Short mmCIF file of C-alpha atoms and ligand atoms in Angstrom, two decimals:
data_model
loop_
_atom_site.label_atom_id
_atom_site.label_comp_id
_atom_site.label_asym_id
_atom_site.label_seq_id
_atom_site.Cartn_x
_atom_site.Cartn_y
_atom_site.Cartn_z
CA UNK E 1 -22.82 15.71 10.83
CA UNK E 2 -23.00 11.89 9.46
CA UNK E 3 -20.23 9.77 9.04
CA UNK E 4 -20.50 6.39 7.13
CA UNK E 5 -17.87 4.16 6.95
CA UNK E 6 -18.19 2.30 3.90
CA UNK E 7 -15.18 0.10 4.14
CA UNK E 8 -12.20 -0.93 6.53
CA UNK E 9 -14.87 -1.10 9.22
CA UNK E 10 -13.10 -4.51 11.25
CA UNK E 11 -10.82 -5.26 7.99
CA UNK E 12 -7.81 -3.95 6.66
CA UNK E 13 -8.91 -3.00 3.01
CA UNK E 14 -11.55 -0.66 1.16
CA UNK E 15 -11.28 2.20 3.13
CA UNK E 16 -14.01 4.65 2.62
CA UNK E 17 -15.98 7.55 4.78
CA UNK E 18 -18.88 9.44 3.51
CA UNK E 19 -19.52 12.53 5.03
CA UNK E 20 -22.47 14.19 5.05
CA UNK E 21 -22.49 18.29 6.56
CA UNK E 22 -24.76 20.66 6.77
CA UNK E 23 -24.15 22.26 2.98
CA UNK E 24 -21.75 19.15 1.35
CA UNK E 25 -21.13 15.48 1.01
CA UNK E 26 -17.39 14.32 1.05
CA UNK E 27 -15.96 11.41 0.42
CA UNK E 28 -12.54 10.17 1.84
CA UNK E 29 -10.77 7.85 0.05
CA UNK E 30 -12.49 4.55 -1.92
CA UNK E 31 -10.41 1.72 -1.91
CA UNK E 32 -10.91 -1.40 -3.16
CA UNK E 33 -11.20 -4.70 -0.56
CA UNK E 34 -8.52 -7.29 -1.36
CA UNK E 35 -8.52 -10.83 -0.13
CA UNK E 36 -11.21 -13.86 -0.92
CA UNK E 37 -14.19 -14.11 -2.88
CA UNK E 38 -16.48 -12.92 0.24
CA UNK E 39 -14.05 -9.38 0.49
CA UNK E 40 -13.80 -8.67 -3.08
CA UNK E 41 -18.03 -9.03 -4.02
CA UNK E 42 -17.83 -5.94 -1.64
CA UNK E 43 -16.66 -3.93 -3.94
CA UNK E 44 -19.65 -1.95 -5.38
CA UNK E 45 -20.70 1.38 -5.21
CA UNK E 46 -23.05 1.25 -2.09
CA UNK E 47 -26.46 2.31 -2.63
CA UNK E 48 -26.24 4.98 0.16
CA UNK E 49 -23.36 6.67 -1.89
CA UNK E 50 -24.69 8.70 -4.70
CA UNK E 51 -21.93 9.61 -7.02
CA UNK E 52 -23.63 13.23 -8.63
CA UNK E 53 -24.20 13.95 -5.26
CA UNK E 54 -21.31 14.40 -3.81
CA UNK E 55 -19.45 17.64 -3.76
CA UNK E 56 -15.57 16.54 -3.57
CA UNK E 57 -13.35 13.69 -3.04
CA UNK E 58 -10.54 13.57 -1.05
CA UNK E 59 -7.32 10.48 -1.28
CA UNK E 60 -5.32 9.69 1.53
CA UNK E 61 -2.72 7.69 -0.61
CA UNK E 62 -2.53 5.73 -3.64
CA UNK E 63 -2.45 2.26 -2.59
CA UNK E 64 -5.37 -0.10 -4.25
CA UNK E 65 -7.32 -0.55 -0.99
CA UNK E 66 -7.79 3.42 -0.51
CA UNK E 67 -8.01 4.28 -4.62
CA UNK E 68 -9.35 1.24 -6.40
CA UNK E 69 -12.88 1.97 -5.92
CA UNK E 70 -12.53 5.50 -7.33
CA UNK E 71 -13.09 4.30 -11.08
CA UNK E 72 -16.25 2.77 -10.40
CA UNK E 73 -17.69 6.24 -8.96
CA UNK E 74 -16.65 8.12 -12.36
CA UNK E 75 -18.39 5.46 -14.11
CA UNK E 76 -21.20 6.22 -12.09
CA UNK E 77 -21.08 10.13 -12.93
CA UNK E 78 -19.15 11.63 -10.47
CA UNK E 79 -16.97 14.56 -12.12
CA UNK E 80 -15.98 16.93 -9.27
CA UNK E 81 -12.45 17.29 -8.21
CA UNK E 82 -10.34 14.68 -6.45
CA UNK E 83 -7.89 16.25 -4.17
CA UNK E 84 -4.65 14.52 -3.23
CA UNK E 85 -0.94 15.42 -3.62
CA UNK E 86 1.18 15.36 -6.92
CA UNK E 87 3.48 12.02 -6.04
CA UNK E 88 -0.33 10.04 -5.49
CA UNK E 89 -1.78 11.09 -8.90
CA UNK E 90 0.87 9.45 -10.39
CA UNK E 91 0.95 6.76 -7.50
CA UNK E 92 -3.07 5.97 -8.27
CA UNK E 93 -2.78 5.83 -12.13
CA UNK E 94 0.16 3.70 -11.87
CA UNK E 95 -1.83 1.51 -9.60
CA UNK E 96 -5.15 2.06 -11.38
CA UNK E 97 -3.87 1.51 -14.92
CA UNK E 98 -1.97 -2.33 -12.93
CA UNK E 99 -5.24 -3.51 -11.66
CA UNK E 100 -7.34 -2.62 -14.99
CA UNK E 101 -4.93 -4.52 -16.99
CA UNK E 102 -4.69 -7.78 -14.44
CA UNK E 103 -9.00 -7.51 -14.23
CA UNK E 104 -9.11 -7.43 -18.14
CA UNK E 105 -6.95 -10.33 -18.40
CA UNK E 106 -7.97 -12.33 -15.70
CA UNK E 107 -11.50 -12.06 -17.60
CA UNK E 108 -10.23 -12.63 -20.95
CA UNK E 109 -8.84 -16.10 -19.80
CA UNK E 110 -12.21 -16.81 -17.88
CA UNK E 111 -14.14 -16.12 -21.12
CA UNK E 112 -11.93 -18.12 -23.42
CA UNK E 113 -12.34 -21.49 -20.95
CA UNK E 114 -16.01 -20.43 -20.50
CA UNK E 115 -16.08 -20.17 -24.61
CA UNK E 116 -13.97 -23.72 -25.11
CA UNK E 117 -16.53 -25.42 -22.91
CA UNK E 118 -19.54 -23.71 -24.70
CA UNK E 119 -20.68 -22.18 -21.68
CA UNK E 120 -21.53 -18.22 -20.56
CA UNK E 121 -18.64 -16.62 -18.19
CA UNK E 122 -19.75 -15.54 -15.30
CA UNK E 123 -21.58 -11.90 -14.93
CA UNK E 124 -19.42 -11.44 -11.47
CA UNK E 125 -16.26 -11.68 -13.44
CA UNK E 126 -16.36 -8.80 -15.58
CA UNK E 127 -13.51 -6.42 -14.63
CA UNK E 128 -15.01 -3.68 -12.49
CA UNK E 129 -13.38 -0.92 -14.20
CA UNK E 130 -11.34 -0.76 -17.33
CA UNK E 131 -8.32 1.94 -18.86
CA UNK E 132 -10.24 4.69 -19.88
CA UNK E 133 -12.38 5.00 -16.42
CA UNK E 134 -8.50 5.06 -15.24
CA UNK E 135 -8.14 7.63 -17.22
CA UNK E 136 -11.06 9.81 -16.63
CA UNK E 137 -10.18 9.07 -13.18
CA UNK E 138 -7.05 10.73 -13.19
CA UNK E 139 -8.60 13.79 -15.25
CA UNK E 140 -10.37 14.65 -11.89
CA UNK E 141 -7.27 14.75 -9.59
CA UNK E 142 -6.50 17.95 -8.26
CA UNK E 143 -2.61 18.53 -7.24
CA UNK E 144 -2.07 19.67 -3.31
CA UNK E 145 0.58 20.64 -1.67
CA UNK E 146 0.85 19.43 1.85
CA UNK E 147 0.27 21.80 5.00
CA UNK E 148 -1.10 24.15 2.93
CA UNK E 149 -5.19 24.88 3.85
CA UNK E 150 -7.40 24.52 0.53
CA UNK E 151 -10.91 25.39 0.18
CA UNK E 152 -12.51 21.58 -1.07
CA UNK E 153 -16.63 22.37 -0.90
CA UNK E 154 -18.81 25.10 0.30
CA UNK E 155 -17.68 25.32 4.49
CA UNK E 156 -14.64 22.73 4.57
CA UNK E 157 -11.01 23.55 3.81
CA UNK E 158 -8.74 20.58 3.87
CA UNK E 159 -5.48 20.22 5.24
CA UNK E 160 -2.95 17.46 4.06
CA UNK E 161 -0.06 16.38 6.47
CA UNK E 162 2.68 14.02 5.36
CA UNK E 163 1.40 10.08 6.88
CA UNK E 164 5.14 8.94 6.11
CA UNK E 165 3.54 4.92 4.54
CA UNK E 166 3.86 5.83 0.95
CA UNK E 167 5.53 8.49 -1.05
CA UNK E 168 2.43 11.45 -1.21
CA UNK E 169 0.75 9.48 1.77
CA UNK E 170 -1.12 12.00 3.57
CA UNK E 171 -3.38 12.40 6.62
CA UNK E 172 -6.08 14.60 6.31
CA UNK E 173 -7.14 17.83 8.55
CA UNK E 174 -10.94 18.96 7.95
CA UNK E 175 -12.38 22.83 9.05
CA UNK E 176 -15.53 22.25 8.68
CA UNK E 177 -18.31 25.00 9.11
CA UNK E 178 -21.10 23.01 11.30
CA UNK E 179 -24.07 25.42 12.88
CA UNK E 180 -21.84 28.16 13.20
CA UNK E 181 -18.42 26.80 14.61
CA UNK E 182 -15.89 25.23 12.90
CA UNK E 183 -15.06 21.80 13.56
CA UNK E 184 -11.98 19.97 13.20
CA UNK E 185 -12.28 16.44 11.83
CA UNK E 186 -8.80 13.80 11.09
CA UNK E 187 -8.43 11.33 8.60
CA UNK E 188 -5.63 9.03 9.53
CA UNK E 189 -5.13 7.58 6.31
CA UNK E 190 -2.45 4.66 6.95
CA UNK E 191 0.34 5.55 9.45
CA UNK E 192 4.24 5.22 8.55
CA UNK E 193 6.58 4.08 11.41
CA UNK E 194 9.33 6.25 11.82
CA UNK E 195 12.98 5.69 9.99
CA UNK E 196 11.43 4.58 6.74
CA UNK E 197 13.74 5.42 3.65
CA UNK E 198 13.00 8.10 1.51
CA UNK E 199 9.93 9.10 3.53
CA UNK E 200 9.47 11.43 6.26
CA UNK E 201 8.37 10.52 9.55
CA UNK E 202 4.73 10.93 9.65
CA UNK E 203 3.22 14.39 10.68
CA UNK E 204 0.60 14.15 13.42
CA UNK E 205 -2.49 16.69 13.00
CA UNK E 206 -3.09 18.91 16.45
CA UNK E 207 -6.13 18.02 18.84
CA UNK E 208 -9.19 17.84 16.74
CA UNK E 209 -13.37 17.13 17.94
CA UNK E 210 -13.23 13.80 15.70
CA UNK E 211 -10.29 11.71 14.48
CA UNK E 212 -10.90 8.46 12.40
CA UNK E 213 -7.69 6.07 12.89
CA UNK E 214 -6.40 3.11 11.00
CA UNK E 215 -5.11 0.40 13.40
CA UNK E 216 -3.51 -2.37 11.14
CA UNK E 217 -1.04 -3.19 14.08
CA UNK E 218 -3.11 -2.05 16.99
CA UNK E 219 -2.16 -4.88 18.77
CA UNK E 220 1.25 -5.19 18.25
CA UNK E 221 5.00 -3.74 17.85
CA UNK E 222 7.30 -4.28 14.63
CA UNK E 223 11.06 -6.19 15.60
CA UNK E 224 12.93 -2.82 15.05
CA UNK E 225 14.12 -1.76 12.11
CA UNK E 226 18.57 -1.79 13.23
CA UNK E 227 17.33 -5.89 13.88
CA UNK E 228 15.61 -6.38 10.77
CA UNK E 229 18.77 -4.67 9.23
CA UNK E 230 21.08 -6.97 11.04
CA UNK E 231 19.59 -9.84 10.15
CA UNK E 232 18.81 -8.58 6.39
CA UNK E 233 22.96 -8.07 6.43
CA UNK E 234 23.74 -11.17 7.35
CA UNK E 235 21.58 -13.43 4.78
CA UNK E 236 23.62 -11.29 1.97
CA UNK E 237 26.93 -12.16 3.12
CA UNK E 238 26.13 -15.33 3.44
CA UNK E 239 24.02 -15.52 -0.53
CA UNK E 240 27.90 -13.65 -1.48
CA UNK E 241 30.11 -15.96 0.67
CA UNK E 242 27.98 -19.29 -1.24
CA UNK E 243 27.53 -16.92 -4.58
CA UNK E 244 23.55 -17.95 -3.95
CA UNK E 245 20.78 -16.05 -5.73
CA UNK E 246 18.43 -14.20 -3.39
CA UNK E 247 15.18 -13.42 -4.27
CA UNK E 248 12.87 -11.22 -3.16
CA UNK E 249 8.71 -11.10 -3.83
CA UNK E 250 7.92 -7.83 -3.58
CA UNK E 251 5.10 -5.44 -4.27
CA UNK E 252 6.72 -2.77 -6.64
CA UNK E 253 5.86 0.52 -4.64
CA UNK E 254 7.49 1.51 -1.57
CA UNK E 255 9.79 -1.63 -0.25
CA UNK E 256 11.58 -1.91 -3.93
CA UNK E 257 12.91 0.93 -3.24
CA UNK E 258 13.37 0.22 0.78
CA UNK E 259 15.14 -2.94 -0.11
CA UNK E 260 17.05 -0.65 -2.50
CA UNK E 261 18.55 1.98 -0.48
CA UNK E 262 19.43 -1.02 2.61
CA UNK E 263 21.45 -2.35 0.18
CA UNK E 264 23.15 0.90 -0.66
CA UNK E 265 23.91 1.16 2.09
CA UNK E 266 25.61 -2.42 2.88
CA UNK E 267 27.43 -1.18 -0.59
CA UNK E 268 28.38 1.97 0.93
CA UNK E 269 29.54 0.16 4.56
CA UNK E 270 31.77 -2.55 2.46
CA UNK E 271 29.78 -5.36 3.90
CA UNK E 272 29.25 -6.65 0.77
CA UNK E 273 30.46 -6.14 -2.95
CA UNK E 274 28.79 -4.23 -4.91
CA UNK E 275 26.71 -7.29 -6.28
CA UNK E 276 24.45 -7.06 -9.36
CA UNK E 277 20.26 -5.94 -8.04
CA UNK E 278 17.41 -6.94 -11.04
CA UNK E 279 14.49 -5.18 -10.41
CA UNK E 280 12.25 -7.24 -12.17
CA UNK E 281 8.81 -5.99 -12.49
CA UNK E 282 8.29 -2.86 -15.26
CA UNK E 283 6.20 -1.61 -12.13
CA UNK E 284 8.55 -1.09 -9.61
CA UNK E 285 10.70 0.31 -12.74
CA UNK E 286 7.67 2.81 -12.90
CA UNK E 287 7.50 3.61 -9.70
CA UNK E 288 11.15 4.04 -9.09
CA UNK E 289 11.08 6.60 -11.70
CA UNK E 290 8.14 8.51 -9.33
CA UNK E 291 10.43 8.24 -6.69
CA UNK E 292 13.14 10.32 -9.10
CA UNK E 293 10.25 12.57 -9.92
CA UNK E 294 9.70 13.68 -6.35
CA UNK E 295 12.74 14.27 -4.29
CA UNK E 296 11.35 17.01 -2.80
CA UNK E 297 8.94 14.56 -0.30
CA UNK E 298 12.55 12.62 0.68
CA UNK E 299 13.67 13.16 4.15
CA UNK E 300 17.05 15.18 4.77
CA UNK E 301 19.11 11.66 4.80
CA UNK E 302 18.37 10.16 1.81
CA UNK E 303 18.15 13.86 0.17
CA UNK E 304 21.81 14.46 1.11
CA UNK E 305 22.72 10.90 -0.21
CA UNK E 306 21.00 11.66 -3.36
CA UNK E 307 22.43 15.43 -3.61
CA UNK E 308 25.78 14.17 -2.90
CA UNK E 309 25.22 11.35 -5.89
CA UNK E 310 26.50 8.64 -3.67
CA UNK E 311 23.23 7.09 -3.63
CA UNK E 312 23.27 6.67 -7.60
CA UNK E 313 26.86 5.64 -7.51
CA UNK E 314 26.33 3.18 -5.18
CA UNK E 315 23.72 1.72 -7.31
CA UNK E 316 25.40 1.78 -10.31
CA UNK E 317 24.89 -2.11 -10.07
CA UNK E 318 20.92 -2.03 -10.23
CA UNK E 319 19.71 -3.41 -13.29
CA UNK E 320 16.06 -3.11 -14.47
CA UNK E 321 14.47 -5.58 -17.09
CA UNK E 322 11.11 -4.37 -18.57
CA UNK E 323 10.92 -7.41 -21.42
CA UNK E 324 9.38 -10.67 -20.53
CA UNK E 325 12.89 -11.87 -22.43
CA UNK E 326 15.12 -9.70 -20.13
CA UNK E 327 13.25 -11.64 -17.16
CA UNK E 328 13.83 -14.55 -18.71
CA UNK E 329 17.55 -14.16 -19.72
CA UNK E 330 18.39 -13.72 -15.70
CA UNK E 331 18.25 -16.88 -15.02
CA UNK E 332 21.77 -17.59 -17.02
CA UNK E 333 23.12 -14.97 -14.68
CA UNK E 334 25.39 -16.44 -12.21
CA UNK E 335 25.13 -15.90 -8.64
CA UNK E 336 25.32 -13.62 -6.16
CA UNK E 337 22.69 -11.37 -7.56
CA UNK E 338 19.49 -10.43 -5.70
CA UNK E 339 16.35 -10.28 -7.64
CA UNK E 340 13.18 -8.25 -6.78
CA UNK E 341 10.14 -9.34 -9.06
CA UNK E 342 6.31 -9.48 -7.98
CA UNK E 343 4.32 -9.93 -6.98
CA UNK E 344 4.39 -9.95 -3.04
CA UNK E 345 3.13 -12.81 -1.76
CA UNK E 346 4.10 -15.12 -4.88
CA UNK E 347 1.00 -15.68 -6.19
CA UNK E 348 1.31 -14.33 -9.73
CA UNK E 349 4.03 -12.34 -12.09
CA UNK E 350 7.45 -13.06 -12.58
CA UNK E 351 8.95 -13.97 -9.26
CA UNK E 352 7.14 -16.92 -10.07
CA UNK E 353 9.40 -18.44 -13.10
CA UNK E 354 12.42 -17.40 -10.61
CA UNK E 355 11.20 -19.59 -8.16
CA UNK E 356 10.39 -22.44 -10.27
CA UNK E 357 13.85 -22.81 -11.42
CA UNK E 358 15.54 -21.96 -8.52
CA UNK E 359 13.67 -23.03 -5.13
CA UNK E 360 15.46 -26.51 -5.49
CA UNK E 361 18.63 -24.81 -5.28
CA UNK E 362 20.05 -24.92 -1.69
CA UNK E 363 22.31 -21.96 -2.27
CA UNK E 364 19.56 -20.04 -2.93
CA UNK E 365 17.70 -17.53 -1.01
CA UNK E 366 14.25 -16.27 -0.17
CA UNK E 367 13.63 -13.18 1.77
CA UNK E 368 9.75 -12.73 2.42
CA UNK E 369 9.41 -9.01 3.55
CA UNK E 370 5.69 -8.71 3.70
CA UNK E 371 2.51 -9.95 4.76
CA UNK E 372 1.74 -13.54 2.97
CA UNK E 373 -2.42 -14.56 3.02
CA UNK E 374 -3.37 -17.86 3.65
CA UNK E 375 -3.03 -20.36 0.97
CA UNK E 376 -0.36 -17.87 -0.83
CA UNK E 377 2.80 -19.63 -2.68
CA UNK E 378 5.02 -17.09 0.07
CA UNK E 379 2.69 -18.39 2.88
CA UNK E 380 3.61 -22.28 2.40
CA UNK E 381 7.48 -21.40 2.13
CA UNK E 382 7.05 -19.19 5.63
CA UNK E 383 5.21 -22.22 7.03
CA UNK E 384 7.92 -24.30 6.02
CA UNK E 385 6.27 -26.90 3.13
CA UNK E 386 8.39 -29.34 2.02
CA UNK E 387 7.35 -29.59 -1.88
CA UNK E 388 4.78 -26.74 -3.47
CA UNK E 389 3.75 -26.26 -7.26
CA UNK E 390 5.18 -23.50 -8.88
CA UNK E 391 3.42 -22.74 -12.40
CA UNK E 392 2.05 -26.18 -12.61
CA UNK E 393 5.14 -28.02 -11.24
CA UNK E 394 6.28 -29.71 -8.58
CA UNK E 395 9.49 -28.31 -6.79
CA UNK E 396 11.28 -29.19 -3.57
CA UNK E 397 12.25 -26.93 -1.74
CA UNK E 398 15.76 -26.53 -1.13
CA UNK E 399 16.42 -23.01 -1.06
CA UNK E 400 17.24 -21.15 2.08
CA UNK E 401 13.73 -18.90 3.55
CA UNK E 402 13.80 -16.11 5.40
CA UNK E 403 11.07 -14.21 6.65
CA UNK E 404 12.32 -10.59 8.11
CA UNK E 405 8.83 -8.58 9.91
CA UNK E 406 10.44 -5.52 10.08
CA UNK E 407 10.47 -3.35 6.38
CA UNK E 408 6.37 -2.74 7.02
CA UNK E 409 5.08 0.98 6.29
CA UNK E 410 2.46 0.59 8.85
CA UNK E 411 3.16 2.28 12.44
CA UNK E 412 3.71 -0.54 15.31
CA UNK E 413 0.91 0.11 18.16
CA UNK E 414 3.69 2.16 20.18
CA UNK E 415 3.98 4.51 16.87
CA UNK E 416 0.03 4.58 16.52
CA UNK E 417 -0.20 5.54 19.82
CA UNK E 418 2.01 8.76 19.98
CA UNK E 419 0.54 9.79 16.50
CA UNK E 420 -3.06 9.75 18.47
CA UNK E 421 -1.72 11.46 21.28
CA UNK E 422 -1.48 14.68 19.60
CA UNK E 423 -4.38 15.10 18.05
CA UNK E 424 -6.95 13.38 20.54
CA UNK E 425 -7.94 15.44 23.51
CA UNK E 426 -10.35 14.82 26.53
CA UNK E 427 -13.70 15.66 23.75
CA UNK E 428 -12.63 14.12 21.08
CA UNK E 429 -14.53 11.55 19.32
CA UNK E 430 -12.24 8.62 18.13
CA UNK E 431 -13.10 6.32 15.42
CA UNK E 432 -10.78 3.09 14.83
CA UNK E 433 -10.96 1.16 11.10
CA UNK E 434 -8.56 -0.32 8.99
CA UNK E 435 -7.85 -2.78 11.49
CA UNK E 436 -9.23 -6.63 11.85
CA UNK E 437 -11.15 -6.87 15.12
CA UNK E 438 -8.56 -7.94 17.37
CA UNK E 439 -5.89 -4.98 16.68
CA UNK E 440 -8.55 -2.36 16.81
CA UNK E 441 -9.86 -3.54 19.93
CA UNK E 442 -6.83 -3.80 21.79
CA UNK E 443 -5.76 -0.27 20.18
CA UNK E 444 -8.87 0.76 21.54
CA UNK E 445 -7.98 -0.32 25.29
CA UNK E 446 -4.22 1.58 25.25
CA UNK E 447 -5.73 4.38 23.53
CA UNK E 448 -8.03 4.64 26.55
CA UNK E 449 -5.16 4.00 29.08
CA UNK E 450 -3.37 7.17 27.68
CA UNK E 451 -5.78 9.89 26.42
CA UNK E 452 -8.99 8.96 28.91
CA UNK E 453 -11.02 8.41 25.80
CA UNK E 454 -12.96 5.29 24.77
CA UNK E 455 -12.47 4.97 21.20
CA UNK E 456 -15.52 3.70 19.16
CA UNK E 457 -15.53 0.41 16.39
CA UNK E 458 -17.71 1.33 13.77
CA UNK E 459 -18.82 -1.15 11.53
CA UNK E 460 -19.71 -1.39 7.74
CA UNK E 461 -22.02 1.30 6.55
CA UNK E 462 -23.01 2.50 10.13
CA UNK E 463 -24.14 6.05 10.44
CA UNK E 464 -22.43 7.41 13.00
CA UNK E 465 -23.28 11.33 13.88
CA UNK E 466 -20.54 12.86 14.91
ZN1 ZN S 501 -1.56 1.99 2.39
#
């Protein structure tokens, strides 16, 4: 058998595996690489990867960097099935439909300055995919139920086992028919740490010959979650004691509704008044709604909260504002109110016009609850800048900034670790991607120190035979 990592091979984004067996040729996820100019002219449909060729497709989850890439292969003529779980077909075409819509308009603006200036735009900059490959995209999804074993191509049945980092995250299980024994091959996907909201903890696959492994925090443990918590408690108080605004850049899937349920539950403990919540983004509107949709994937905590209704009474407070006007129309609102808009690390949508008026404001406050890139808007308040341009203006920054590690959906290396444990054994082959250099290679070293075997680093495109 062949294995060909075409992505996350030393980086974090555009996961992808090609494999090739004796009678088929899968593919495992094809995500998109995010980050600067060098990343993104990555994503192409490698030559090696020939889209009539291959007999299924299998998603992990639906975030961009394991689905984005999946349009551009049903451009290409790919029409087999596409196997993942109910909550990520809705997941992926929410997140599909996003990124057409921001590449189409991100182009239109390059073509009218191009057009203004009499010149060409540039042939890079055409969107890579637009709504109707979204579309036939989605056509080719095939519904799967987790732990259930499904036929997928001639020889391999496929296994899906909840990954706990998304709702529908899953971690796949291959039985694949190789000379005459069956061979069991694992697909990590991306690990959830455990206690997440909503989410169950993930499910770890028993001892297979191969397992590929993300390793995003290889190197490193989250603060834990009761700290983050703690700390998360105490900002609102003191936003409600000052009546401050607190605002939140968040990506709309996944720590919306994290952020959500924490404060339900300050609601619920009387640690704070019921204060009015904007969710701000008609995303994370949208994807709240898949959260309602599938109930069944919750864990029993939040399922007894929501059976019981206290979780919708104690949210009776959240407000959501789809309009650009309703957006608008919050900043008359009088504090304390928490706003989450996106997008995550500041650098576009409507958190933006938030923090232009308000980042001068000393009673107001920032919580930054994810990872912020270099030269981000969320990465110079973290690092503390004095001034920064917001929309074209300059603002001082007065506001209060908080930066709290601990919401992530990745596993910390102590999490990764015990997930590995079950399913590598003294044969198995171990694979580590979706990790930069560093995490992977220190993963590498514990993984060693507790199961005995050296995992491997593959690298872009390398055909490993397994
Ligand atoms: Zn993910």
């Amino acid at each position: 058998m062949n294995l060909i990592p075409y992505g996350a091979a030393g980086v974090v984004t555009g996961s992808a595996y090609l494999l090739e067996l004796e009678h088929a040729r899968i593919l495992i996820d094809f995500g998109m690489f995010q980050g600067d100019r060098e990343l993104e002219a990555m994503n192409i449909v490698p030559e090696g990867l020939h889209a009539r060729d291959l007999d299924a497709v299998i998603l992990t989850h639906g975030h961009l960097d394991h689905c984005g890439r999946l349009p551009m292969l049903v451009r290409r003529g790919y029409r087999g099935s596409i196997f993942t779980t109910a909550a990520t077909i809705e997941m992926a075409e929410l997140v599909l439909r996003d990124a057409a819509h921001i590449m189409e308009a991100d182009y239109e603006r390059k073509l009218r300055k191009a057009q203004k200036k009499g010149m060409k735009v540039n042939r890079d900059d055409a969107p890579l995919f637009d709504a109707d490959d979204v579309a036939d995209t989605i056509k080719l999804m095939r519904a799967v139920d987790y732990d259930t074993l499904l036929d997928v191509a001639p020889g391999v049945a496929a296994r899906f086992l909840d990954a706990g980092h998304m709702l529908g995250s899953a971690s796949i299980e291959l039985r694949v028919m190789d000379q005459g024994t069956t061979r069991r091959i694992v697909f990590s996907g991306d690990i959830g740490p455990h206690g997440l909201p909503f989410l169950r903890d993930p499910n770890p696959p028993e001892p297979a010959d191969v397992v590929v492994m993300e390793s995003t925090y290889g190197d490193r443990n989250h603060r834990s979650l009761a700290d983050t918590l703690a700390e998360f408690s105490r900002i609102v108080q003191q936003a409600v004691a000052q009546n401050g605004k607190i605002f939140v850049p968040s990506f709309a899937i996944g720590r919306t509704q994290q952020l959500l349920y924490h404060l339900a539950e300050l609601f619920k403990q009387k640690v704070i008044p019921a204060i009015p919540i904007y969710i701000d983004s008609p995303m994370g509107i949208n994807a709240t709604r898949i959260y309602q949709h599938h109930t069944e994937l919750f864990d029993d905590e939040s399922t007894a909260l929501l059976r019981s209704g206290e979780l919708l009474s104690l949210l009776t407070s959240v407000h959501t504002t789809e309009t650009r006007e309703e957006s608008q129309a919050i900043n008359d609102v009088k504090g304390p109110i928490v706003v989450i808009a996106g997008s995550g690390m500041a650098t576009a949508g409507r958190i933006l016009h938030h923090l232009r008026q308000n980042l001068d404001d000393p009673t107001a406050h920032v919580i930054i609850v994810g990872y912020q890139g270099h030269g981000t808007l969320g990465r110079k308040l973290v690092d503390g800048q004095q001034v920064v341009s917001v929309l074209g203006d300059k603002i001082s920054v007065r506001a209060q900034i908080h930066t709290l590690g601990g919401f992530s959906a990745h596993a910390g290396q102590t999490e990764l670790i015990d997930w590995g444990r079950h399913c590598i054994g003294p044969t198995t082959s171990v694979y580590l991607t979706h990790g930069e250099d560093d995490a992977r290679t220190v993963l590498a070293e514990r993984l060693q120190e507790t199961t005995g075997v050296v995992p491997y680093l593959p690298t872009y495109a390398e055909r490993l035979i397994v």
